[in-house]
Amino acid sequence: MGTAEDLIECTRELLWERGYVGTSPQAIQQRAGVGQGSMYHHFTGKPGLALAAINRTAEEMRAAAEAQFTAPGPAVERLTRYLRREREALKGCPIGRLSQDPDVMSDATLRRPVVDTLHWLRTRLADLLAEACERGEPRPGLDPVATAAAIVAVLQGSCVLARADGGGEAFAEAVDGVLALLAAYFPSA
């Protein structure tokens, strides 16, 4: 990787671990093994570098989700694979955690990719569920938009529970719970 890539990757890690305030330019430079001149050669400062890191995280999150959503099979199978895929629940969702960071949320530029990504996820899940409804996969009565919002809320909330408990059991239980609720609509699940 080049210096700019190293800086972005190190900033991503630090934002996930420490949040925006805890991610100082010095910490970024130290982790990336570069000097101040290198950082400011590639980025105008911490906000520009943080934006590049947040955008990269958002892109990767979308790509990983989309790989599950577009895989072959019935919608409930794709959704199950998405919900059960490997995650670092104790660290929390790297985008979801930023939504809890007051410094990110108070900066319109840094906030935008966080809001857009969570909105994309809700919309994409709703589209997947609507596709299933059009194919007659679930029993009648499933509301794709409300169900998608509930799924995102469960995923984000279960990360909070896992962090509070210090273990991944709460995350796994929450995923099991949302899948059990979906099974009431998807008889083949």
C-alpha positions as MATLAB code, in Angstrom:
seq = 'MGTAEDLIECTRELLWERGYVGTSPQAIQQRAGVGQGSMYHHFTGKPGLALAAINRTAEEMRAAAEAQFTAPGPAVERLTRYLRREREALKGCPIGRLSQDPDVMSDATLRRPVVDTLHWLRTRLADLLAEACERGEPRPGLDPVATAAAIVAVLQGSCVLARADGGGEAFAEAVDGVLALLAAYFPSA';
ca = [
       0.000    0.000    0.000;
       1.044    3.579   -0.563;
       1.172    6.264    2.088;
      -2.330    7.587    1.363;
      -3.747    4.049    1.596;
      -1.865    3.418    4.839;
      -3.263    6.626    6.288;
      -6.829    5.751    5.288;
      -6.602    2.218    6.680;
      -5.056    3.366    9.957;
      -7.685    6.084   10.313;
     -10.436    3.525    9.723;
      -9.046    1.327   12.482;
      -8.665    4.220   14.908;
     -12.136    5.612   14.225;
     -13.597    2.172   14.956;
     -11.516    1.753   18.114;
     -11.480    5.283   19.530;
     -14.007    7.473   17.732;
     -13.296   10.787   16.080;
     -11.967   12.724   19.075;
      -9.686    9.846   20.099;
      -8.269    9.670   16.592;
      -5.626   12.352   16.690;
      -3.389   13.189   13.736;
      -0.443   12.043   15.845;
      -2.090    8.658   16.505;
      -2.807    8.246   12.792;
       0.746    9.138   11.831;
       2.203    6.849   14.474;
       0.069    3.885   13.439;
       0.758    4.481    9.730;
       4.442    5.033   10.378;
       4.519    8.344    8.514;
       5.399   11.893    9.359;
       3.206   14.942    9.510;
       4.353   16.107    6.075;
       3.199   12.876    4.456;
      -0.222   13.145    6.016;
      -0.754   16.733    4.934;
       0.675   16.011    1.493;
      -2.208   13.594    0.831;
      -5.002   15.129    2.929;
      -5.958   18.636    3.979;
      -6.185   17.533    7.595;
      -7.934   15.203    9.969;
     -11.472   15.928    8.653;
     -10.482   15.123    5.063;
      -8.700   11.952    6.093;
     -11.599   10.914    8.332;
     -14.023   11.453    5.444;
     -11.906    9.252    3.166;
     -11.806    6.571    5.882;
     -15.553    6.731    6.545;
     -16.296    6.563    2.820;
     -14.042    3.516    2.455;
     -15.724    1.801    5.402;
     -19.143    2.553    3.933;
     -18.117    1.188    0.523;
     -16.815   -2.033    2.047;
     -19.894   -2.462    4.209;
     -22.152   -2.039    1.184;
     -20.096   -4.430   -0.934;
     -20.123   -7.138    1.752;
     -23.882   -6.807    2.216;
     -24.560   -6.692   -1.513;
     -22.616   -9.931   -2.004;
     -25.133  -11.635    0.298;
     -28.182   -9.854   -1.108;
     -27.434  -10.757   -4.729;
     -26.404  -14.372   -4.119;
     -28.613  -17.090   -5.581;
     -31.496  -18.510   -3.621;
     -34.712  -17.409   -1.972;
     -34.700  -14.048   -0.219;
     -34.945  -15.560    3.259;
     -31.806  -17.640    2.614;
     -29.898  -14.586    1.410;
     -31.125  -12.611    4.393;
     -30.147  -15.410    6.769;
     -26.631  -15.561    5.287;
     -26.344  -11.791    5.677;
     -27.479  -11.885    9.304;
     -25.244  -14.821   10.195;
     -22.106  -13.646    8.414;
     -18.967  -13.151   10.464;
     -18.914   -9.831   12.332;
     -16.867   -8.300   15.107;
     -19.877   -7.715   17.340;
     -17.779   -6.655   20.324;
     -16.263   -3.842   18.289;
     -19.676   -2.887   16.923;
     -20.608   -1.935   13.415;
     -17.966    0.494   12.127;
     -20.680    2.706   10.602;
     -23.171    2.272   13.421;
     -20.561    3.273   15.987;
     -19.935    6.495   14.107;
     -23.638    7.340   14.397;
     -23.065    7.469   18.154;
     -20.079    9.808   17.838;
     -21.230   13.375   18.548;
     -18.291   14.890   16.672;
     -19.111   12.939   13.516;
     -22.837   13.613   13.793;
     -22.339   17.348   14.326;
     -20.229   17.675   11.160;
     -22.520   17.554    8.114;
     -19.749   16.317    5.822;
     -18.679   13.439    8.088;
     -22.270   12.619    8.979;
     -23.450   12.258    5.370;
     -21.799    8.874    4.538;
     -22.976    7.430    7.862;
     -26.580    8.480    7.278;
     -26.455    7.460    3.616;
     -25.073    4.011    4.410;
     -27.631    3.208    7.085;
     -30.389    4.482    4.791;
     -28.990    2.357    1.946;
     -29.007   -0.724    4.164;
     -32.631   -0.209    5.237;
     -33.672    0.436    1.642;
     -31.746   -2.528    0.270;
     -33.230   -4.866    2.874;
     -36.711   -3.512    2.121;
     -36.109   -4.107   -1.592;
     -35.015   -7.679   -0.901;
     -38.106   -8.315    1.211;
     -40.369   -6.660   -1.380;
     -38.841   -8.918   -4.029;
     -39.681  -11.907   -1.833;
     -43.269  -10.663   -1.461;
     -43.606  -10.287   -5.235;
     -42.474  -13.902   -5.614;
     -44.948  -15.053   -2.974;
     -42.208  -16.343   -0.662;
     -43.528  -14.996    2.648;
     -47.010  -15.348    4.030;
     -49.202  -12.270    3.442;
     -48.809   -9.372    5.844;
     -45.046   -8.821    5.838;
     -44.269   -5.097    5.639;
     -40.887   -4.883    3.853;
     -40.067   -1.334    4.987;
     -40.912   -1.850    8.660;
     -39.233   -5.259    8.712;
     -36.064   -3.841    7.150;
     -35.955   -1.080    9.767;
     -36.403   -3.668   12.519;
     -33.595   -5.825   11.128;
     -31.162   -2.898   11.040;
     -32.217   -1.887   14.557;
     -31.657   -5.427   15.824;
     -28.210   -5.618   14.241;
     -27.115   -2.262   15.601;
     -28.671   -2.847   19.008;
     -27.228   -6.315   19.322;
     -23.743   -4.868   18.874;
     -24.457   -2.532   21.784;
     -25.637   -5.476   23.899;
     -22.568   -7.531   22.957;
     -20.236   -4.680   23.917;
     -22.062   -4.149   27.212;
     -21.975   -7.873   28.033;
     -18.393   -8.277   26.857;
     -19.301  -11.278   24.708;
     -20.890  -12.188   21.420;
     -23.762  -14.199   22.922;
     -26.169  -11.254   22.957;
     -25.482  -10.594   19.288;
     -26.107  -14.239   18.348;
     -29.294  -14.336   20.431;
     -30.611  -11.191   18.745;
     -29.924  -12.622   15.286;
     -31.619  -15.883   16.301;
     -34.579  -13.848   17.554;
     -35.059  -11.825   14.388;
     -34.742  -14.987   12.294;
     -37.382  -16.697   14.448;
     -39.712  -13.750   13.867;
     -39.065  -13.904   10.125;
     -39.778  -17.650   10.161;
     -43.391  -16.832   11.027;
     -43.659  -15.242    7.563;
     -41.348  -17.571    5.678;
     -42.597  -21.121    6.167;
     -39.607  -22.589    4.312;
     -37.078  -20.946    6.670;
];
